[in-house]
Short mmCIF file of C-alpha atoms in Angstrom, two decimals:
data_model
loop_
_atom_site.label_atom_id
_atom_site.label_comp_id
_atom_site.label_asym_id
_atom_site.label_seq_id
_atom_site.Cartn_x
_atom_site.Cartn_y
_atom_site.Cartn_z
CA UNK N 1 -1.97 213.50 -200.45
CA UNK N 2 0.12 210.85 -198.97
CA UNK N 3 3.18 212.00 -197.67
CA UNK N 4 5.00 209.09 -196.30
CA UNK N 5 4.79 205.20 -197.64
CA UNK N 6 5.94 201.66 -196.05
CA UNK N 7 7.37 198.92 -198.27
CA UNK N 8 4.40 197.90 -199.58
CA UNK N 9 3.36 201.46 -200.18
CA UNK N 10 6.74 203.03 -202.19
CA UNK N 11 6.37 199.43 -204.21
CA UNK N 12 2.82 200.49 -204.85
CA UNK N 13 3.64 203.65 -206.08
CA UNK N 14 6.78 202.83 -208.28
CA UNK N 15 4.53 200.23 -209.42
CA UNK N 16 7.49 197.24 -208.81
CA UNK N 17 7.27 194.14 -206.64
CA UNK N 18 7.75 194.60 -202.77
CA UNK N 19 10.77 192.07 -203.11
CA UNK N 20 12.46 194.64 -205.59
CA UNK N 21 12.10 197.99 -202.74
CA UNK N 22 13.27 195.28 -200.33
CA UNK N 23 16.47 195.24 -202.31
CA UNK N 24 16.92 198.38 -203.53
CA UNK N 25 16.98 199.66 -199.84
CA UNK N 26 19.39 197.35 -198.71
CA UNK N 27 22.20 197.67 -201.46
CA UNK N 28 21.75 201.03 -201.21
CA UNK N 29 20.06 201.74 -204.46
CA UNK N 30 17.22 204.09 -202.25
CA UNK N 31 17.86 205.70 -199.37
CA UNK N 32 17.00 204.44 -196.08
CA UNK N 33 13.68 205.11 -194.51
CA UNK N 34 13.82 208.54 -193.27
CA UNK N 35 11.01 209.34 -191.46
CA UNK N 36 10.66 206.37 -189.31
CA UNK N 37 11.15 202.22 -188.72
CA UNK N 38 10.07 201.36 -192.31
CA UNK N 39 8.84 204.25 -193.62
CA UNK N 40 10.36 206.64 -196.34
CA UNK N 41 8.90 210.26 -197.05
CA UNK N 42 7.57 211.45 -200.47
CA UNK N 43 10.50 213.04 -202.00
CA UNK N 44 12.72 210.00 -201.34
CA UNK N 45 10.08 207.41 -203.28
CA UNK N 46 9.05 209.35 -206.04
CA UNK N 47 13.01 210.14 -206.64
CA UNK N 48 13.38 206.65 -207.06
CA UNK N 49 14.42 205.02 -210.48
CA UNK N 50 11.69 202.76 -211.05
CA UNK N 51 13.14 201.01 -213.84
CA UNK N 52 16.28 200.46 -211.90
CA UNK N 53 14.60 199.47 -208.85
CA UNK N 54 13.26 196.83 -211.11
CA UNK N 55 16.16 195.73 -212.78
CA UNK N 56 18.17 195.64 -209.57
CA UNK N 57 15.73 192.90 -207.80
CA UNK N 58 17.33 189.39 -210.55
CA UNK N 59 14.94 187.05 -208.98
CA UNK N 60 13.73 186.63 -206.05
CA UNK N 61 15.56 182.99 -205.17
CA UNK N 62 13.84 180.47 -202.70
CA UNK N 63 15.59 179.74 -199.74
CA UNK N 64 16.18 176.09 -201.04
CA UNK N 65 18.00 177.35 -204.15
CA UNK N 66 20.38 179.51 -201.55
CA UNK N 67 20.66 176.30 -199.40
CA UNK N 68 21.87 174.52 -202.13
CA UNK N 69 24.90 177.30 -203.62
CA UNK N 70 25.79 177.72 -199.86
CA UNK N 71 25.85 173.97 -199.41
CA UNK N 72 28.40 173.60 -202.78
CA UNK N 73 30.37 176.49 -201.77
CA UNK N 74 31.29 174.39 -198.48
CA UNK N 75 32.73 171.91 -200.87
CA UNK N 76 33.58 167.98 -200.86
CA UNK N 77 34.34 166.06 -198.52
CA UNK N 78 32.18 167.51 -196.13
CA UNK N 79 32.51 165.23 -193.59
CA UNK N 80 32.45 167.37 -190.63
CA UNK N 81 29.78 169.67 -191.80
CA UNK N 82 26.49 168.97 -192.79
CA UNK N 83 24.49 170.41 -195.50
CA UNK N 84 22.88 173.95 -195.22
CA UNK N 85 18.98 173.75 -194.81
CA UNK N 86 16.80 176.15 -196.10
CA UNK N 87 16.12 177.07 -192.24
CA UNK N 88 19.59 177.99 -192.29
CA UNK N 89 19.15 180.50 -194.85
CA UNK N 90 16.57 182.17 -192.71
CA UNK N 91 18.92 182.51 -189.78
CA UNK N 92 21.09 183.99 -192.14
CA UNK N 93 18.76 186.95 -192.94
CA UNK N 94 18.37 186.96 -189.16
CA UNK N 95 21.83 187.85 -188.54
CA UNK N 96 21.91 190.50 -191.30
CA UNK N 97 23.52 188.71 -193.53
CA UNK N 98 21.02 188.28 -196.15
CA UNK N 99 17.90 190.27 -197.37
CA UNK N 100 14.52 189.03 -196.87
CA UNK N 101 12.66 189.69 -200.23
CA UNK N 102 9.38 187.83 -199.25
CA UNK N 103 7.84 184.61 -198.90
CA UNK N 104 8.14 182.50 -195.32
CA UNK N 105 10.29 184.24 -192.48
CA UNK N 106 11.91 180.83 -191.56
CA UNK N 107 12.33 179.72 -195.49
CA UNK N 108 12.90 183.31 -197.01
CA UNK N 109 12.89 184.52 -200.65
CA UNK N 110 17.00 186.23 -201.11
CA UNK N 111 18.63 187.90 -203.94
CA UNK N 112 21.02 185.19 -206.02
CA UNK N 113 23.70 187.94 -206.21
CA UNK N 114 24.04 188.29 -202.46
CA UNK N 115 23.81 184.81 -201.31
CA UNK N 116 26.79 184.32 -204.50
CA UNK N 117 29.02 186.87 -202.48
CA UNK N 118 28.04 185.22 -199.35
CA UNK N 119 28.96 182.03 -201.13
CA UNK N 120 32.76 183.21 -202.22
CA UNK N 121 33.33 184.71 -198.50
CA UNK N 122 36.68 182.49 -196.78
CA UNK N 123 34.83 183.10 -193.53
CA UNK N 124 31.60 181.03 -194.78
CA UNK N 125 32.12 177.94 -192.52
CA UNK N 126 32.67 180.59 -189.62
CA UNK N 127 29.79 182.49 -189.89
CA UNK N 128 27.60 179.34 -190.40
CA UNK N 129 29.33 178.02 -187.18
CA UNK N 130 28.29 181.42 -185.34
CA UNK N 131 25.01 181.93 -186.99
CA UNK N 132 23.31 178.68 -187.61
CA UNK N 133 22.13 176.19 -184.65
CA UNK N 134 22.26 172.60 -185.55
CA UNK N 135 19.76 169.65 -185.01
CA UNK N 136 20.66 166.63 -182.71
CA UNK N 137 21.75 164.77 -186.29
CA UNK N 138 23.26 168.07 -187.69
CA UNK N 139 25.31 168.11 -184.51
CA UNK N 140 26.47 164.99 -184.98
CA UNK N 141 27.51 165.54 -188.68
CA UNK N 142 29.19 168.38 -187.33
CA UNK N 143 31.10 166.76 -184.68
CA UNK N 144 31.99 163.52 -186.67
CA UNK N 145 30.48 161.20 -184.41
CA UNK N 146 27.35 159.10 -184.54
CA UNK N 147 24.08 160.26 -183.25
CA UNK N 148 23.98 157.73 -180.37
CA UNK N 149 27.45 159.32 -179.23
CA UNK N 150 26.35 163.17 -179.57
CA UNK N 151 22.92 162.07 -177.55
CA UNK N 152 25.46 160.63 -174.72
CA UNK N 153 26.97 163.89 -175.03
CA UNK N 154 24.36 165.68 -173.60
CA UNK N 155 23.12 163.21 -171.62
CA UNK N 156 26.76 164.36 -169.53
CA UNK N 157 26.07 167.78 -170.29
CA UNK N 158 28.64 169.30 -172.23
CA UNK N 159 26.21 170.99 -174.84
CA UNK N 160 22.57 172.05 -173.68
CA UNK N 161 20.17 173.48 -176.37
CA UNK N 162 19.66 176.91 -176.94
CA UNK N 163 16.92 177.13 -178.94
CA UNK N 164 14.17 174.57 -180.16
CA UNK N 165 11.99 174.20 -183.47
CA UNK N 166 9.11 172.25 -183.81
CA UNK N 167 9.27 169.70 -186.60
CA UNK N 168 5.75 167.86 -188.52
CA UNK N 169 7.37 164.27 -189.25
CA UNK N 170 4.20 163.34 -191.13
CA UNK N 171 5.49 159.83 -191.12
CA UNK N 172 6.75 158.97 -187.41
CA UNK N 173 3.94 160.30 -185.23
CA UNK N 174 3.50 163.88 -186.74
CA UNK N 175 4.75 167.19 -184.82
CA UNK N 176 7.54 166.79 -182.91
CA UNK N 177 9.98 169.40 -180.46
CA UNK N 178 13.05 169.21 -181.57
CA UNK N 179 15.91 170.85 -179.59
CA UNK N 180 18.51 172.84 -181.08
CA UNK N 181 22.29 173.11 -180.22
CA UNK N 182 24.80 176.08 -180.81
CA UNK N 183 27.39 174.91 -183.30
CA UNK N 184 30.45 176.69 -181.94
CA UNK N 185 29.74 174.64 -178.89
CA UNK N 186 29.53 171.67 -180.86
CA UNK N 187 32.78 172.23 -182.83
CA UNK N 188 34.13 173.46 -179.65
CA UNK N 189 34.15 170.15 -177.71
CA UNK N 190 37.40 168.25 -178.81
CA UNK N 191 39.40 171.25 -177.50
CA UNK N 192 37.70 171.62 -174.26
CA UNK N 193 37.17 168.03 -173.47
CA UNK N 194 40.60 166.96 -174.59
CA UNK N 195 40.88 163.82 -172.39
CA UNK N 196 37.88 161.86 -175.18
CA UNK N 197 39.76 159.53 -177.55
CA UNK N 198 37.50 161.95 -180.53
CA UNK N 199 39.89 159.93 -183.20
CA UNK N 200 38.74 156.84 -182.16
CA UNK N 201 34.92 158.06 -181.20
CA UNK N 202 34.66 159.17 -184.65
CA UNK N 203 35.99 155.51 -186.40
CA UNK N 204 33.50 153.52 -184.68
CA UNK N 205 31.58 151.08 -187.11
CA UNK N 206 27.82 150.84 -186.70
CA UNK N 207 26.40 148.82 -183.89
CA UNK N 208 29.57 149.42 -181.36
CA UNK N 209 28.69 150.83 -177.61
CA UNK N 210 29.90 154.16 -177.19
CA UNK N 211 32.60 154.87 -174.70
CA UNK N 212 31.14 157.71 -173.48
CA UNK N 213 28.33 155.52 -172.15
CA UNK N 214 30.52 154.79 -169.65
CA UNK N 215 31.18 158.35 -167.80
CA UNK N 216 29.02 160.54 -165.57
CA UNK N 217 27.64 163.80 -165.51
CA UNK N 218 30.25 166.42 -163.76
CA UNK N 219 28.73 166.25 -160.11
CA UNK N 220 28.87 170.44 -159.67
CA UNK N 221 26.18 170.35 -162.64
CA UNK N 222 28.73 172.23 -164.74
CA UNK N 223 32.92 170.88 -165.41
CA UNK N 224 35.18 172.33 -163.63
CA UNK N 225 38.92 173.38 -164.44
CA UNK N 226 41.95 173.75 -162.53
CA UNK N 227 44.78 175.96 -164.23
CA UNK N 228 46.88 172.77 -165.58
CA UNK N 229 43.50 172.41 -167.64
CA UNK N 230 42.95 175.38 -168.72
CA UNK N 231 46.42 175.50 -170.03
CA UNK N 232 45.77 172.08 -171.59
CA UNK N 233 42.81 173.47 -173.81
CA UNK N 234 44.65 176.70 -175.26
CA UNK N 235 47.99 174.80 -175.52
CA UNK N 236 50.32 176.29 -173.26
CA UNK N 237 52.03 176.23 -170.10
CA UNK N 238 50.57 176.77 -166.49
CA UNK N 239 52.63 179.78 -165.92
CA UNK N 240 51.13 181.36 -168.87
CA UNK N 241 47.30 180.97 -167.30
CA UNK N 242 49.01 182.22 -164.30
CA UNK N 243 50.06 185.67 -166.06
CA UNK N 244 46.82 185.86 -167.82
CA UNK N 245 44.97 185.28 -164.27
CA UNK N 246 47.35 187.96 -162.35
CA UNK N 247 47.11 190.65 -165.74
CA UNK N 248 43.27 190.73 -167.22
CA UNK N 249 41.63 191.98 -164.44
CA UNK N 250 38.48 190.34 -166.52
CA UNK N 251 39.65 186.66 -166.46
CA UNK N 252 36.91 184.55 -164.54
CA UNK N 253 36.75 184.47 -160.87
CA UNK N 254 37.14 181.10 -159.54
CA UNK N 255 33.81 179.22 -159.02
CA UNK N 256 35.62 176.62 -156.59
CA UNK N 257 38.38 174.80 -154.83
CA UNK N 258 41.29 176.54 -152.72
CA UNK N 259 43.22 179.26 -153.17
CA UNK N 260 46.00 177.25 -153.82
CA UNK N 261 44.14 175.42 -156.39
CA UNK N 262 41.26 177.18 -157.72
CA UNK N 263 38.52 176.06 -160.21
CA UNK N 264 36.68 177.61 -163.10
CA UNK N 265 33.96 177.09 -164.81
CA UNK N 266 34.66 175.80 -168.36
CA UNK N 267 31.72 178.27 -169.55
CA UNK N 268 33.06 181.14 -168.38
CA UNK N 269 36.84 179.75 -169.21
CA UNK N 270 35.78 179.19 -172.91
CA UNK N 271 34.49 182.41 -173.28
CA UNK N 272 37.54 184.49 -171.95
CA UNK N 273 39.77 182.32 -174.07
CA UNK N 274 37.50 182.99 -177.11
CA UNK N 275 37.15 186.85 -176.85
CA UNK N 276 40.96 187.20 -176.30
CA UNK N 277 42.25 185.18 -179.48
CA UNK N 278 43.30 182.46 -176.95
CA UNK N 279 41.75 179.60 -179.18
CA UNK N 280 39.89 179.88 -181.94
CA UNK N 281 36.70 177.67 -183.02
CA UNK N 282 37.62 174.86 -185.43
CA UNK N 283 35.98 175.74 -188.71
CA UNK N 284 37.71 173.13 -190.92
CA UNK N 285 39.47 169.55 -190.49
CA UNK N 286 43.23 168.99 -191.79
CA UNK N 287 43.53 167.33 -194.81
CA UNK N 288 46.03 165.04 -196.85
CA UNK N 289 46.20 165.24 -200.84
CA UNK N 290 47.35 161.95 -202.89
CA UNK N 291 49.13 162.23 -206.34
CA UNK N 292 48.36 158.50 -207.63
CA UNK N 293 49.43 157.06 -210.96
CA UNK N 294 49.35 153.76 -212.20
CA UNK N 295 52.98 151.66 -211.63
CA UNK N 296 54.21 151.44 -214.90
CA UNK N 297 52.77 154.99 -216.17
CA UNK N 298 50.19 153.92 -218.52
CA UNK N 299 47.22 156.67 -217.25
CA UNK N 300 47.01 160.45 -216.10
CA UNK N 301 47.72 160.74 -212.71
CA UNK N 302 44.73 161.21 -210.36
CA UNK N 303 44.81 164.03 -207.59
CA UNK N 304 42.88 162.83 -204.44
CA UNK N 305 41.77 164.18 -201.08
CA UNK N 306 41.61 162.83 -197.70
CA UNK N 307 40.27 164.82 -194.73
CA UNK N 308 41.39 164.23 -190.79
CA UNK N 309 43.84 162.04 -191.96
CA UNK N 310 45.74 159.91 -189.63
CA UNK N 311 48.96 158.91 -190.78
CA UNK N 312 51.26 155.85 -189.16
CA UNK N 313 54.83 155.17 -190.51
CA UNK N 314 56.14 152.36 -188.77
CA UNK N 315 60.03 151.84 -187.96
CA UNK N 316 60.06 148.26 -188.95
CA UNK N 317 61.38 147.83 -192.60
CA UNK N 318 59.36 144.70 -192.91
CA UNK N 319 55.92 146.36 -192.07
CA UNK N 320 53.39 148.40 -193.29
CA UNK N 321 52.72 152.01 -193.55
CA UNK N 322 49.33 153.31 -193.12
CA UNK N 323 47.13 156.33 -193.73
CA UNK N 324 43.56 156.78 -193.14
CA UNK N 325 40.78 159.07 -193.64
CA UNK N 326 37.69 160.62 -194.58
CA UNK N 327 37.24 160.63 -198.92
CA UNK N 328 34.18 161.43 -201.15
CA UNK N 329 32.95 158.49 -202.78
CA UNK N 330 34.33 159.37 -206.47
CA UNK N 331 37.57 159.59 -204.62
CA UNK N 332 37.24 156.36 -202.96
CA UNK N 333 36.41 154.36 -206.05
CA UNK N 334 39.20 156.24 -208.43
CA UNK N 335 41.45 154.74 -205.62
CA UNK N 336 40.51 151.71 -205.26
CA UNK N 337 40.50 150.83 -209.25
CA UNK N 338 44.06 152.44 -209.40
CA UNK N 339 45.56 150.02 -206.65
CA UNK N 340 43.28 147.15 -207.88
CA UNK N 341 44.68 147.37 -211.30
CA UNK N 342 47.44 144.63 -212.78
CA UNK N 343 50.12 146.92 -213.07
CA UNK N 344 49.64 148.49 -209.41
CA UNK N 345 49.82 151.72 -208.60
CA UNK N 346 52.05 154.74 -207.52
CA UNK N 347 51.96 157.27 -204.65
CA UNK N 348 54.15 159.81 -206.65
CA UNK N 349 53.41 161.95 -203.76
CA UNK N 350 51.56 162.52 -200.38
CA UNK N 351 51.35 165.76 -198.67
CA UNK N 352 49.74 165.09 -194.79
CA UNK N 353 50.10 167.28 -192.21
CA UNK N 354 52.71 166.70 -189.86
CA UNK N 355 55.50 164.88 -192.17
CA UNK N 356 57.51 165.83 -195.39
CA UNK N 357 55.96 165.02 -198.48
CA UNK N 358 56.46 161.23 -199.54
CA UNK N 359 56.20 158.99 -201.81
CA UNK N 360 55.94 154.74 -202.73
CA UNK N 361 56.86 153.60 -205.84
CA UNK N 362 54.75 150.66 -206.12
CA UNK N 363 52.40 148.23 -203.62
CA UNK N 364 49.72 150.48 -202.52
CA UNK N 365 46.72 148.62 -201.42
CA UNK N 366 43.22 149.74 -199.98
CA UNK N 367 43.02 147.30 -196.76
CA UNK N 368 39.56 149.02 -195.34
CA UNK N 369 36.94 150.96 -196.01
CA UNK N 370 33.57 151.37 -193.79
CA UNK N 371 30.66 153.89 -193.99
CA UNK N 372 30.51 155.52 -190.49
CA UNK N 373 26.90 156.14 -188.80
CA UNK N 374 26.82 159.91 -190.12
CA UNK N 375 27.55 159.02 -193.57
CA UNK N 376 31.25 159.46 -193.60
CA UNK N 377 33.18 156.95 -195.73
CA UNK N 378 36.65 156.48 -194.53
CA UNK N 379 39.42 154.55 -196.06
CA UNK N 380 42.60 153.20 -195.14
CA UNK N 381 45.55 153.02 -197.35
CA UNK N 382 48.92 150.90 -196.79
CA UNK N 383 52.38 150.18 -198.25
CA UNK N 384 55.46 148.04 -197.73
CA UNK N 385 57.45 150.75 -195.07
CA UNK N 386 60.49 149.61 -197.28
CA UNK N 387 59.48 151.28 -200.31
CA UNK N 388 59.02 154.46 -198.88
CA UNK N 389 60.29 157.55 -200.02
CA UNK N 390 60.70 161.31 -199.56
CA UNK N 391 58.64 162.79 -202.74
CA UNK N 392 60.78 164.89 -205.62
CA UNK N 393 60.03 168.23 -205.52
CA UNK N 394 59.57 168.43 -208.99
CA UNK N 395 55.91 168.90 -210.02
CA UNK N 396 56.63 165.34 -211.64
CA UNK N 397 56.57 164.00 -208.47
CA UNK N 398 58.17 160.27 -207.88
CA UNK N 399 60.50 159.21 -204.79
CA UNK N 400 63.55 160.82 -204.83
CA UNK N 401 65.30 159.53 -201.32
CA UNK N 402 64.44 155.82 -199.78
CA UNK N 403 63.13 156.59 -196.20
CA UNK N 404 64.38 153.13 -194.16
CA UNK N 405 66.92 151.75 -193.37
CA UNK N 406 67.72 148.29 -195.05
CA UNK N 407 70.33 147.45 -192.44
CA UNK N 408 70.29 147.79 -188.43
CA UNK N 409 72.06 150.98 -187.16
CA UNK N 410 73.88 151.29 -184.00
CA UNK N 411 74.92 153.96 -181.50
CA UNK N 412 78.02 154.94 -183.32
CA UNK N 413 76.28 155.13 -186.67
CA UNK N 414 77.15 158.65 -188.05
CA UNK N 415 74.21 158.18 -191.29
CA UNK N 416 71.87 161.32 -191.15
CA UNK N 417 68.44 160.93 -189.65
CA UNK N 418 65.01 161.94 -191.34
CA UNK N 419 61.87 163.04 -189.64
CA UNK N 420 60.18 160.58 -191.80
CA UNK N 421 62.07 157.69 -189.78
CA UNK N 422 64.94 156.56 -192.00
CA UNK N 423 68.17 157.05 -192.47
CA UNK N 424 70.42 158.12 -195.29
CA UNK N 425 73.84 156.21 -195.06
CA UNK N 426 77.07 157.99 -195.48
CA UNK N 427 80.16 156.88 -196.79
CA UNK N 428 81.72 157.91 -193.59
CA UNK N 429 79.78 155.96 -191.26
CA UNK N 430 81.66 153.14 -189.21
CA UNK N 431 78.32 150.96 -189.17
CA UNK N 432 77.78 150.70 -193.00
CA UNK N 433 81.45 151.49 -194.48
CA UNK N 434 81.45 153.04 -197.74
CA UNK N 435 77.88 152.49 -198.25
CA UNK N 436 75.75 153.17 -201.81
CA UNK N 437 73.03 155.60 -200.66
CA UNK N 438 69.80 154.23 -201.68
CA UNK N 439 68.03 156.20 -203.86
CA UNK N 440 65.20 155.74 -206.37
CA UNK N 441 65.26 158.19 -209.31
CA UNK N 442 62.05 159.29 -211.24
CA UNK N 443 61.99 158.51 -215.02
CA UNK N 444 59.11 159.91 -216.67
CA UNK N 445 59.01 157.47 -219.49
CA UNK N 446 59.38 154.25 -217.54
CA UNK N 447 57.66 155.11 -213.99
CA UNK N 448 60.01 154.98 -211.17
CA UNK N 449 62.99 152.87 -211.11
CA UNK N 450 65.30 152.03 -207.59
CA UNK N 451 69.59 152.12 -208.37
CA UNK N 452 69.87 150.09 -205.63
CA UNK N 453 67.60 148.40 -201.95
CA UNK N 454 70.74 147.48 -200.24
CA UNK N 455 74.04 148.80 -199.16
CA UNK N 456 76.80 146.95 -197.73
CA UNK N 457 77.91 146.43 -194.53
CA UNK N 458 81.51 146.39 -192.81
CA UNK N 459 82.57 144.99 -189.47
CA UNK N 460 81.48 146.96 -186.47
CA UNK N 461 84.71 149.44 -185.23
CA UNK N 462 87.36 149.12 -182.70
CA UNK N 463 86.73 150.86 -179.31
CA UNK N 464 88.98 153.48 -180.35
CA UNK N 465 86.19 154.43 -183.23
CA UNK N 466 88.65 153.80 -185.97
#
């Protein structure tokens, strides 16, 4: 009689698919294979449940199915991240972190339940980074560039493939190599070549020349750093890559230079800085949300996002505030209908990184939009800089303090200074006398209203500051 069994055997002889052992073993519904790579004894698959072992397998789902939840779980925008393949999936179940339940090893059969749990992890865009090598085009996506600027980054030679797949394009010329590139090293690249413009690489319309055309390979075959850069790419001092140097007895040994200035290869650098917590690898974008309501109040408010959003508040009352970046299309429309419309509309409140949360009551105004070579669509939003306000912290929202200046300052003014650039007049100050503070109230039933745009002014003071 048989005494021990495979997978295909202990399915056999439960009489349930192979795909439904397959998952039993791996949640732990059988025990693991005890006499060998694979193999279980007797005892251990005739004590098996059958009818659990069954009921346990839900499925199997195709690896485009898993593609798909994994790809919605990365949610939208997803401008710097592009969709997961069904490949993907079976690097996944490579590293472990799925169960292969049949069908293709590159485009595996997985259990729904697992790749949902997968789906909810925070870590997701992490473990995709670490786990999942990218296509030339993917790699683009991924950086935010176009593919003519990610091939003239490895034409210099700051990513080299690590693996390659072989593609049939039935259409353009049949089976093709194509090479493959690690993503961390990919997402990697705006910290450790800080020196590219990546804001501006990544705004270039269709059709431009890339800048990076321009440089040339790093002559060693590999880029060099000198301590001031390596400081540069994890953000601190020189002193501080000095202690690290004279206290990890581990930190890379120079592959250059002098002793009084050293170099290091930015491999080995990256990968010190990496395994001690130094930097981390850039798994998401920052992003700006948009409260926008139509001026006079007629219409739910509409709650936006904007991703890598670049933010410019000018200084000049008579100008125009900007903010730009990457929206969905949805986003991009409900936008542009809301500042299109008769009425107008109403920032009641913008939350970007880098400044308090403001706020315009009225003269918002899409000035650009463009579809970038990767498929991003970015937008550009502006305002008169003289309606600008800090935002109420009431979940209301609405401008609660003006954020310019209507009138000139001067050295002795004594008005209290903003981050966001303005100034809020006191009735104390020499420069504006007993000024009326500006400030533009919220009224839910009539949209925002300003008391007052203007405050007076007085003569300038006497040299003895009176």
């Amino acid at each position: 009689m048989r005494e021990t069994y495979d997978e295909s055997g202990a399915a056999s002889r439960l009489r349930v698919p192979v795909a439904a052992w397959r998952w039993a073993t791996a949640s732990g519904l059988v025990p693991a294979a005890d006499e060998g790579p694979r193999l279980w004894s007797r005892a251990v698959v005739e004590a098996a449940d059958a009818e659990a072992v069954r009921a346990a397998l839900r499925g199997p789902a195709g690896a485009s199915w898993a593609a798909d939840r994994l790809t919605e779980a990365l949610g939208e925008p997803r401008r710097f991240r592009p969709r997961v393949t069904a490949s993907a999936v079976g690097h996944l179940v490579r590293a472990g972190l799925l169960t292969f339940l049949g069908g293709e090893p590159a485009f595996p059969d997985v259990h729904p339940d697992q790749v949902a749990a997968l789906a909810r992890r925070r870590d997701l865009p992490a473990l995709l980074d670490r786990h999942v090598p990218l296509g030339p085009d993917q790699a683009a996506h991924r950086l935010g560039v176009r593919r003519t600027d990610f091939d003239q980054v490895v034409r210099l030679g700051w990513v080299t493939p690590v693996d390659t797949v072989d593609i049939d394009y039935k259409r353009h010329g049949g089976w093709t190599t194509v090479p493959l590139f690690s993503a961390e090293d990919v997402a990697l690249l705006p910290l450790t070549r800080p020196s590219v413009d990546w804001h501006g690489l990544r705004t270039l319309t269709p059709g431009r020349r890339s800048p990076l055309a321009a440089l040339t390979p790093d002559p060693h075959g590999e880029a060099r750093l000198l301590l001031a850069g390596i400081a540069r790419i994890a953000g601190v001092g020189r002193a501080a890559v000095v202690n690290w140097r004279r206290r990890h007895p581990d930190f890379p040994a120079p592959a250059g230079g002098s002793d009084v200035h050293p170099e290091f290869a930015l491999r080995d650098v990256v990968a010190w800085l990496l395994a001690h917590d130094k930097i981390a690898i850039p798994s998401s974008v920052p992003a700006a949300t948009l409260t926008v309501r139509p001026s006079l109040g007629a219409g739910a408010a509409e709650r936006l996002r904007m991703d890598d959003p670049l933010l410019e508040l000018t200084d000049d009352p008579t100008g125009q505030d900007q903010v730009s970046g990457w929206m969905t299309d949805a986003d991009a429309d409900t936008l542009a209908q809301l500042a299109t419309a008769t009425a107008g509309a109403t920032l009641a409140r913008l939350t970007a990184p880098g400044t308090t949360p403001l706020a315009v009551p009225d003269g918002l105004d899409v000035i650009d939009r463009f579809r970038a070579g990767s498929g991003g669509l970015r937008v550009t939003l502006a305002w008169p800089a003289r309606l600008r306000g800090t935002a109420s912290p009431r979940h209301t929202g609405g401008v609660i303090r003006h954020g310019l200046p209507h009138t000139a300052t001067t050295t002795w003014c004594q008005c209290v200074r903003h981050a966001c650039g303005g100034i809020t007049p006191t009735p104390h100050c020499a420069d504006h006398g007993r000024a009326i503070e500006p400030v533009l109230e919220w009224h839910p039933a009539d949209g925002i209203r300003c008391t007052t745009l203007r405050h007076a002014r007085t003569a300038a003071p006497s040299a003895s500051g009176a």
